[in-house]
PDB file of C-alpha atoms in Angstrom:
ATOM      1  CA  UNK A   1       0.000   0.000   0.000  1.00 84.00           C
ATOM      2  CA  UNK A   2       1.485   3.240  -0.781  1.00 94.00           C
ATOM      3  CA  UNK A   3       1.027   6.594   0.729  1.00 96.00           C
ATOM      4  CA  UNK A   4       1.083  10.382  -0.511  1.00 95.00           C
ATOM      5  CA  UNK A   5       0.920  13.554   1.490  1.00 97.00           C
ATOM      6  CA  UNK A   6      -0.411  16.781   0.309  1.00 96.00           C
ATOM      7  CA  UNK A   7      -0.101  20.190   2.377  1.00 98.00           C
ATOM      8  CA  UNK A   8      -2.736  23.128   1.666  1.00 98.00           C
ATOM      9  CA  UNK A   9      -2.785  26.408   3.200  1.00 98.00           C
ATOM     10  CA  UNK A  10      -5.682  28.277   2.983  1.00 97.00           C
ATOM     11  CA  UNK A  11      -6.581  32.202   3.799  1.00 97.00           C
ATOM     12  CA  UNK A  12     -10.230  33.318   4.722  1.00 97.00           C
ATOM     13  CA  UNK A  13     -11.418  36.954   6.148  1.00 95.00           C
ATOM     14  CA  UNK A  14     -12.993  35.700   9.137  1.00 95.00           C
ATOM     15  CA  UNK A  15     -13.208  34.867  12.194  1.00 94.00           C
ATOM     16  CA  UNK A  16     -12.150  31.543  13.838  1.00 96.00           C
ATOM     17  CA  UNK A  17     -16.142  30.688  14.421  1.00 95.00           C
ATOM     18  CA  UNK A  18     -17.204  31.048  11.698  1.00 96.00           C
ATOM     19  CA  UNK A  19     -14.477  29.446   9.685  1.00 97.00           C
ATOM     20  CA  UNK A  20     -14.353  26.276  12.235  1.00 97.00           C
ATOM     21  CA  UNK A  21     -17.838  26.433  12.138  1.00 96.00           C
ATOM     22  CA  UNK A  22     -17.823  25.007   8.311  1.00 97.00           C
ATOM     23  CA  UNK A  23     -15.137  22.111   8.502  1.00 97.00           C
ATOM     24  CA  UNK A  24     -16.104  20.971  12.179  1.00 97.00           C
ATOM     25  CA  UNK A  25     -20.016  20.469  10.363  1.00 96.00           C
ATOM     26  CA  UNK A  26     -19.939  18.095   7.794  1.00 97.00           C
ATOM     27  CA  UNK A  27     -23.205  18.355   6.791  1.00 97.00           C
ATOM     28  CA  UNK A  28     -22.244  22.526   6.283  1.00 97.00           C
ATOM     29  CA  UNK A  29     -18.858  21.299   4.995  1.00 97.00           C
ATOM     30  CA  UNK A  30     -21.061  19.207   2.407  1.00 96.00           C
ATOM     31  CA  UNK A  31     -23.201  22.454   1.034  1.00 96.00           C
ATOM     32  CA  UNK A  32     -19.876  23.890   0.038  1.00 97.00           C
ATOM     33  CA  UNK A  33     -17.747  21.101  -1.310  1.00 97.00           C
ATOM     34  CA  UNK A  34     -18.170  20.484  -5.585  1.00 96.00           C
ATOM     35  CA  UNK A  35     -18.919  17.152  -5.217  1.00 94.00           C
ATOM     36  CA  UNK A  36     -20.804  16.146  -1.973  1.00 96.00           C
ATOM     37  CA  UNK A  37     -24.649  16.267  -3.039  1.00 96.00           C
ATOM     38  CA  UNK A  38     -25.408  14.696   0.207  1.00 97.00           C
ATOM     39  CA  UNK A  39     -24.316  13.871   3.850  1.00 97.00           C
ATOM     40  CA  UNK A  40     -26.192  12.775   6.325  1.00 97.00           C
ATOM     41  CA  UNK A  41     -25.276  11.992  10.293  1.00 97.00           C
ATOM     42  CA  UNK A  42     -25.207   8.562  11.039  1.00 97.00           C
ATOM     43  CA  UNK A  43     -24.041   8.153  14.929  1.00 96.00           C
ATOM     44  CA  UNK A  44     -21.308   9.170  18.103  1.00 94.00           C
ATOM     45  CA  UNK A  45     -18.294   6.927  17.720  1.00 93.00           C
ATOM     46  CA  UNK A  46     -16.302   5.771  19.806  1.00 90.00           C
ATOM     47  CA  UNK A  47     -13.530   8.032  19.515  1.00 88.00           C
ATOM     48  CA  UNK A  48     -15.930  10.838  20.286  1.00 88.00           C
ATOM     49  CA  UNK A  49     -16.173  12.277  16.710  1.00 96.00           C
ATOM     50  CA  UNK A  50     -19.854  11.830  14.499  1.00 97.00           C
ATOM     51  CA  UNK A  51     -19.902   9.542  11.402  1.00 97.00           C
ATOM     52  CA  UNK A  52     -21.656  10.973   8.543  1.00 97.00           C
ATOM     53  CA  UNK A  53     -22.691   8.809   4.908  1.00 97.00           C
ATOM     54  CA  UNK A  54     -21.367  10.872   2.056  1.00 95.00           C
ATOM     55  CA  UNK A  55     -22.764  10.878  -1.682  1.00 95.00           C
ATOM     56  CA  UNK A  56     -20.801  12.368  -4.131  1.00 93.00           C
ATOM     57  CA  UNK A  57     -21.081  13.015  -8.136  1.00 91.00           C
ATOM     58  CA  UNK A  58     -17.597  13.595 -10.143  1.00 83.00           C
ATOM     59  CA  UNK A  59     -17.068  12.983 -13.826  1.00 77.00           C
ATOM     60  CA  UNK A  60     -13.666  12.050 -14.107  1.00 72.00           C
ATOM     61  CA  UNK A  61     -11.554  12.210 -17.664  1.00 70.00           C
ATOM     62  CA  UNK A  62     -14.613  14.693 -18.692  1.00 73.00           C
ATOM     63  CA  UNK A  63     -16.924  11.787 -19.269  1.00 74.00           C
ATOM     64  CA  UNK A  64     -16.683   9.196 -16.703  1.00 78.00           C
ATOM     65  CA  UNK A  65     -19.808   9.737 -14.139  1.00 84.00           C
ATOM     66  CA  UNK A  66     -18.665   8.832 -10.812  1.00 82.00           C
ATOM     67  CA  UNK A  67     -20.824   8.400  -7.375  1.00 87.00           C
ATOM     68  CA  UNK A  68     -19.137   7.023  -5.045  1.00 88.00           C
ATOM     69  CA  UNK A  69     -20.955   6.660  -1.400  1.00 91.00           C
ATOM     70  CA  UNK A  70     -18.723   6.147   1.770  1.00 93.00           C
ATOM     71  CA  UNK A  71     -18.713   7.205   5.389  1.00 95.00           C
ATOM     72  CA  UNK A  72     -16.577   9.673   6.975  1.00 96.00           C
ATOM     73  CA  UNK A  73     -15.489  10.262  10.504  1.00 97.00           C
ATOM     74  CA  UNK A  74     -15.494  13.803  11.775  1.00 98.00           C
ATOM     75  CA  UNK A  75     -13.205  14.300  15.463  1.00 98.00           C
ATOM     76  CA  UNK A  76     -11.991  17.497  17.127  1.00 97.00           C
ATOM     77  CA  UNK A  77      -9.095  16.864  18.450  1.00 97.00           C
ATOM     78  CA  UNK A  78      -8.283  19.932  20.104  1.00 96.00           C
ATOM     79  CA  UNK A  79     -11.389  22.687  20.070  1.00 95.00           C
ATOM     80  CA  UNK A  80     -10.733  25.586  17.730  1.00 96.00           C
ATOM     81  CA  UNK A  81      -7.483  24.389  16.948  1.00 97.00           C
ATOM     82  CA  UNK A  82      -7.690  20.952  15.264  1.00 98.00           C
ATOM     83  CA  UNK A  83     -10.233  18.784  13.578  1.00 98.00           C
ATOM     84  CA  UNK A  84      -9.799  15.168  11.990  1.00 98.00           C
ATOM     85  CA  UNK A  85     -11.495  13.890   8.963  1.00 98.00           C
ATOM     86  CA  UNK A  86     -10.725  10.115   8.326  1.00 97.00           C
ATOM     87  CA  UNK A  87     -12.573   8.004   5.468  1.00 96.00           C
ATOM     88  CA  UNK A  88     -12.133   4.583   3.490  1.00 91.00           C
ATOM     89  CA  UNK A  89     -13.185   5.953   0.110  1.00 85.00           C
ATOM     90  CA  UNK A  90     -14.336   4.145  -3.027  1.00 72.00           C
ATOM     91  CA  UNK A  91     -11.456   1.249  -3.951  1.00 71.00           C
ATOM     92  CA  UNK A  92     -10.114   0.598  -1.029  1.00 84.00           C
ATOM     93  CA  UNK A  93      -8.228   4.002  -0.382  1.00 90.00           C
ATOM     94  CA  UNK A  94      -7.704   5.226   2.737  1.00 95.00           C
ATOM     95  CA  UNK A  95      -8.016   9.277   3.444  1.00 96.00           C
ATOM     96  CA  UNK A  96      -6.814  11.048   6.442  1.00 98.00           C
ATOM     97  CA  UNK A  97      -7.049  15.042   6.664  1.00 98.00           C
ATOM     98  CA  UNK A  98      -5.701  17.235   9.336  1.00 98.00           C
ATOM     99  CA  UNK A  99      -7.303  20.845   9.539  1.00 98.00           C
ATOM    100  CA  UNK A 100      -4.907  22.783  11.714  1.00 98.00           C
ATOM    101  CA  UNK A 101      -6.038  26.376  12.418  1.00 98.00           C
ATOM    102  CA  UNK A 102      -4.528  29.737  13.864  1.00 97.00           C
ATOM    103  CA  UNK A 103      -6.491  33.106  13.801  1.00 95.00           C
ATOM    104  CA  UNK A 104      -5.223  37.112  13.525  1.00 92.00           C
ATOM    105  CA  UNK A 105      -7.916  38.482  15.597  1.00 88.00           C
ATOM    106  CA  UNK A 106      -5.678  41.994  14.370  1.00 90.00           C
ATOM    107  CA  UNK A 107      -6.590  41.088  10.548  1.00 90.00           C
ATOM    108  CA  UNK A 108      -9.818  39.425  11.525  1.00 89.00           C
ATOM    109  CA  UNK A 109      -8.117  36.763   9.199  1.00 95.00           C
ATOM    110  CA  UNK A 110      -7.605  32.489   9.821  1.00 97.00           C
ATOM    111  CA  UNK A 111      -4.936  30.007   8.319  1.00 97.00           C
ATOM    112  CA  UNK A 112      -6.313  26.625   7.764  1.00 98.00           C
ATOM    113  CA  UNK A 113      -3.771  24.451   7.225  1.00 98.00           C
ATOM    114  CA  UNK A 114      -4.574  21.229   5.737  1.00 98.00           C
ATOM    115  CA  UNK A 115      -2.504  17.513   5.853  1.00 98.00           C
ATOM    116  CA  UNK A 116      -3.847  15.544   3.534  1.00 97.00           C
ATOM    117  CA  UNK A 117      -2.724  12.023   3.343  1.00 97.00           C
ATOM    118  CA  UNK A 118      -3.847   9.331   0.923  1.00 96.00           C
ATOM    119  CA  UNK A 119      -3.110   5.074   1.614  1.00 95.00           C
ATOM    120  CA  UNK A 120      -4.000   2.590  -1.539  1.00 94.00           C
ATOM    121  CA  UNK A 121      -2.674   1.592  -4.496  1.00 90.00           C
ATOM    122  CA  UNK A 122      -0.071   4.341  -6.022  1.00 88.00           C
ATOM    123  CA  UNK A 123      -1.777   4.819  -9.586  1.00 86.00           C
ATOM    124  CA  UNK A 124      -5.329   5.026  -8.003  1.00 86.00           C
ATOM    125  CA  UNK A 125      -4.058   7.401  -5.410  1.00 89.00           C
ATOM    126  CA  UNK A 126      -2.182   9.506  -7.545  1.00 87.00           C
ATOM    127  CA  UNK A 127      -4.992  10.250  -9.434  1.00 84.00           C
ATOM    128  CA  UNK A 128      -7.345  10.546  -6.693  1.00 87.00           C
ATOM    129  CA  UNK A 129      -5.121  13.175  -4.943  1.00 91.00           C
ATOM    130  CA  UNK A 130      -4.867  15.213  -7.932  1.00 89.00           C
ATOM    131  CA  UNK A 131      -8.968  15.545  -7.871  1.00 89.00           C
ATOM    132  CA  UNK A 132      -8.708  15.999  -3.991  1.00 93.00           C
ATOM    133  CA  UNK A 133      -6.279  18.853  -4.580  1.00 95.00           C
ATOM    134  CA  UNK A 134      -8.792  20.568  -7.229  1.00 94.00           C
ATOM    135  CA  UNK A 135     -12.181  19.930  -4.697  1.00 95.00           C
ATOM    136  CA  UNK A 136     -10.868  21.429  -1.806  1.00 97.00           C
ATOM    137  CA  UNK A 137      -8.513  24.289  -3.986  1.00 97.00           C
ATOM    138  CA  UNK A 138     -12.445  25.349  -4.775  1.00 97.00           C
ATOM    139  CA  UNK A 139     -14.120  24.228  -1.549  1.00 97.00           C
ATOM    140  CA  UNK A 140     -12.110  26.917   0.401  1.00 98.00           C
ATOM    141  CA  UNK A 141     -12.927  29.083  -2.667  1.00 97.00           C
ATOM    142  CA  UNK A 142     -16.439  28.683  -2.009  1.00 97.00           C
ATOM    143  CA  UNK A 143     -16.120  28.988   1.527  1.00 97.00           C
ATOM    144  CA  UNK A 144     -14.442  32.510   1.320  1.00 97.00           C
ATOM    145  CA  UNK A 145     -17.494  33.594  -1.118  1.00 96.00           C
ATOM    146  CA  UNK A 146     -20.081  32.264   2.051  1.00 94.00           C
ATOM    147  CA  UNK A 147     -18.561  33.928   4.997  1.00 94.00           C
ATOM    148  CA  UNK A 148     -18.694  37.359   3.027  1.00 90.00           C
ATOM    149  CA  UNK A 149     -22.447  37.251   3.198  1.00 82.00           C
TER     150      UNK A 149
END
């Protein structure tokens, strides 16, 4: 099984709130991400973090109509500081994500940082990351768009 690691930094005109607000929720995560159409809440887990079922709709290679379904673990790991996102996706790959945040209350501004790592088999997950990358490039895009209204 190999493994890749992406690193995305992302700047939003906000404050911490209403920022953590958006990635802690995954159903609010869900309105904003290009390919979720729908997540629901499934349960507490163990770990203390909520489980949510995720549908999604891609079309990959401009033609190929994708919809995967999978669950996804949600945990904060430290309040306003650090939330978890871990998933088994479609074909048996294996996403973790790290959202790391710090806030300039000065600049009413926060820095998400995101880890992004990716287990399965290298071609699929080479592939998959480079769609990953794209989603959440315009995720945060949308998300800066939201908190302006």
């Amino acid at each position: 099984m190999a493994t890749k690691t992406l690193h995305l930094q992302h700047s939003l005109d906000s404050e911490l709130s209403r920022v953590y607000e958006y990635i802690l929720d995954f159903r609010k995560f869900g309105e904003i991400h290009p390919y979720m159409v729908e997540v629901n809440e499934l349960s507490k887990t163990a770990s203390n973090g909520i489980k949510y079922e995720v549908k999604e709709e891609a079309v990959l290679l401009g033609f190929l109509k994708m919809k995967p379904e999978y669950k996804a673990e949600v945990i904060e790991m430290e309040p306003h500081k650090h939330i978890q996102y871990l998933s088994n996706v479609k074909g048996g790959i294996v996403l973790v994500i790290d959202f790391m945040f710090t806030e300039d209350k000065n600049l009413n501004r926060v820095v998400v940082l995101e880890n992004i790592q990716v287990k399965g088999n290298r071609f699929l997950i080479a592939y998959f990351m480079s769609i990953l990358q794209k989603a959440h490039l315009q995720l945060f895009d949308n998300l800066a768009r939201q908190l302006k209204k």
